[in-house]
Amino acid sequence: MQAFETVHAEPRDSVESPGFRVNFWQRPSPETAWSLDAYVLSGAQDVDEVLRWVDEHAQGRRFEVFAEMEVEQVKAFAEPRTTPLLRLLGEDPNAGESAEIGRFVEV
């Protein structure tokens, strides 16, 4: 990592109260796939409040924390969120891993 001094930023866009996305990852055993529990947190004062919530709910699971880059209303569970995400903390345990989706077997 490198650090460079810069002048005050004048961003093109700014989201005053972003939504946050939290992904909890759990793998019951090395032979099984990672399972994902995803949450959107709205109305958080700042990332410290989000991290306190993560600490209270992680239950030993790995996690990722993202800030949503656009304002998006909370929708029904089955409707995917589409706003771009900015990763703040953590990593996807599946990153760089290929996973078999299915296999055709000739009979």
Short mmCIF file of C-alpha atoms in Angstrom, two decimals:
data_model
loop_
_atom_site.label_atom_id
_atom_site.label_comp_id
_atom_site.label_asym_id
_atom_site.label_seq_id
_atom_site.Cartn_x
_atom_site.Cartn_y
_atom_site.Cartn_z
CA MET A 1 0.00 0.00 0.00
CA GLN A 2 1.11 3.56 -0.68
CA ALA A 3 -0.16 6.82 0.81
CA PHE A 4 -0.14 10.15 -1.05
CA GLU A 5 -1.00 13.55 0.38
CA THR A 6 -3.81 15.30 -1.51
CA VAL A 7 -5.95 18.44 -1.37
CA HIS A 8 -9.52 18.44 -0.04
CA ALA A 9 -11.85 16.31 -2.17
CA GLU A 10 -14.77 17.74 -4.14
CA PRO A 11 -16.67 14.56 -5.04
CA ARG A 12 -19.00 14.40 -8.04
CA ASP A 13 -21.50 12.46 -5.96
CA SER A 14 -22.04 11.86 -2.29
CA VAL A 15 -24.44 9.65 -0.33
CA GLU A 16 -25.01 11.18 3.11
CA SER A 17 -26.59 8.10 4.71
CA PRO A 18 -25.59 5.04 2.69
CA GLY A 19 -27.06 1.61 3.08
CA PHE A 20 -24.59 -1.02 4.17
CA ARG A 21 -24.46 -4.62 3.02
CA VAL A 22 -23.17 -7.37 5.31
CA ASN A 23 -22.41 -10.87 4.07
CA PHE A 24 -21.85 -13.60 6.64
CA TRP A 25 -20.07 -16.71 5.33
CA GLN A 26 -20.12 -20.10 7.01
CA ARG A 27 -18.71 -23.46 5.95
CA PRO A 28 -19.88 -26.41 8.07
CA SER A 29 -17.01 -28.61 6.89
CA PRO A 30 -14.16 -28.52 4.35
CA GLU A 31 -16.16 -30.81 2.02
CA THR A 32 -19.12 -28.44 1.81
CA ALA A 33 -19.70 -25.14 0.04
CA TRP A 34 -19.73 -21.81 1.84
CA SER A 35 -23.23 -20.67 2.77
CA LEU A 36 -24.17 -16.99 2.66
CA ASP A 37 -26.47 -14.97 4.89
CA ALA A 38 -26.80 -11.45 3.46
CA TYR A 39 -28.23 -8.36 5.16
CA VAL A 40 -28.82 -4.76 4.21
CA LEU A 41 -28.55 -2.24 7.05
CA SER A 42 -30.32 1.08 6.60
CA GLY A 43 -30.32 4.12 8.86
CA ALA A 44 -26.89 3.46 10.37
CA GLN A 45 -25.18 6.58 11.71
CA ASP A 46 -21.74 5.43 10.54
CA VAL A 47 -19.55 2.41 9.90
CA ASP A 48 -18.80 2.06 13.63
CA GLU A 49 -22.49 1.34 14.26
CA VAL A 50 -22.44 -1.22 11.44
CA LEU A 51 -19.37 -2.93 12.89
CA ARG A 52 -21.01 -3.13 16.32
CA TRP A 53 -24.02 -4.82 14.66
CA VAL A 54 -21.70 -7.24 12.84
CA ASP A 55 -19.92 -8.08 16.11
CA GLU A 56 -23.27 -8.83 17.77
CA HIS A 57 -24.48 -11.08 14.91
CA ALA A 58 -21.36 -12.75 13.45
CA GLN A 59 -21.50 -15.81 15.74
CA GLY A 60 -17.99 -16.78 14.67
CA ARG A 61 -18.76 -16.51 10.95
CA ARG A 62 -16.51 -14.80 8.41
CA PHE A 63 -17.96 -11.59 7.05
CA GLU A 64 -17.73 -8.83 4.47
CA VAL A 65 -18.97 -5.24 4.90
CA PHE A 66 -19.87 -3.00 1.97
CA ALA A 67 -21.22 0.54 1.56
CA GLU A 68 -23.91 0.85 -1.09
CA MET A 69 -22.87 3.47 -3.63
CA GLU A 70 -26.40 4.51 -4.59
CA VAL A 71 -29.58 4.97 -2.59
CA GLU A 72 -31.82 1.93 -3.02
CA GLN A 73 -35.04 1.24 -1.15
CA VAL A 74 -35.30 -1.94 0.89
CA LYS A 75 -37.30 -4.47 -1.15
CA ALA A 76 -38.82 -7.87 -0.64
CA PHE A 77 -36.35 -10.63 0.30
CA ALA A 78 -36.57 -12.39 -3.09
CA GLU A 79 -35.86 -9.21 -5.08
CA PRO A 80 -32.08 -8.76 -5.57
CA ARG A 81 -30.46 -5.42 -4.77
CA THR A 82 -28.67 -3.83 -7.72
CA THR A 83 -26.73 -0.88 -6.31
CA PRO A 84 -22.95 -1.01 -6.78
CA LEU A 85 -21.03 -1.93 -3.62
CA LEU A 86 -17.79 -0.62 -2.17
CA ARG A 87 -16.03 -3.21 0.00
CA LEU A 88 -14.97 -1.78 3.35
CA LEU A 89 -13.87 -4.91 5.17
CA GLY A 90 -13.47 -8.65 4.67
CA GLU A 91 -13.29 -10.88 1.62
CA ASP A 92 -15.39 -13.42 -0.26
CA PRO A 93 -14.07 -16.88 0.65
CA ASN A 94 -15.04 -18.05 -2.84
CA ALA A 95 -12.86 -15.47 -4.60
CA GLY A 96 -10.48 -17.17 -6.98
CA GLU A 97 -12.04 -20.58 -6.40
CA SER A 98 -13.78 -22.46 -9.15
CA ALA A 99 -16.88 -24.31 -8.12
CA GLU A 100 -18.60 -27.16 -9.86
CA ILE A 101 -22.19 -26.18 -10.62
CA GLY A 102 -23.32 -29.50 -11.97
CA ARG A 103 -22.11 -32.52 -13.84
CA PHE A 104 -23.66 -34.49 -16.67
CA VAL A 105 -23.09 -38.20 -16.42
CA GLU A 106 -23.63 -40.43 -19.41
CA VAL A 107 -25.66 -43.51 -18.48
#
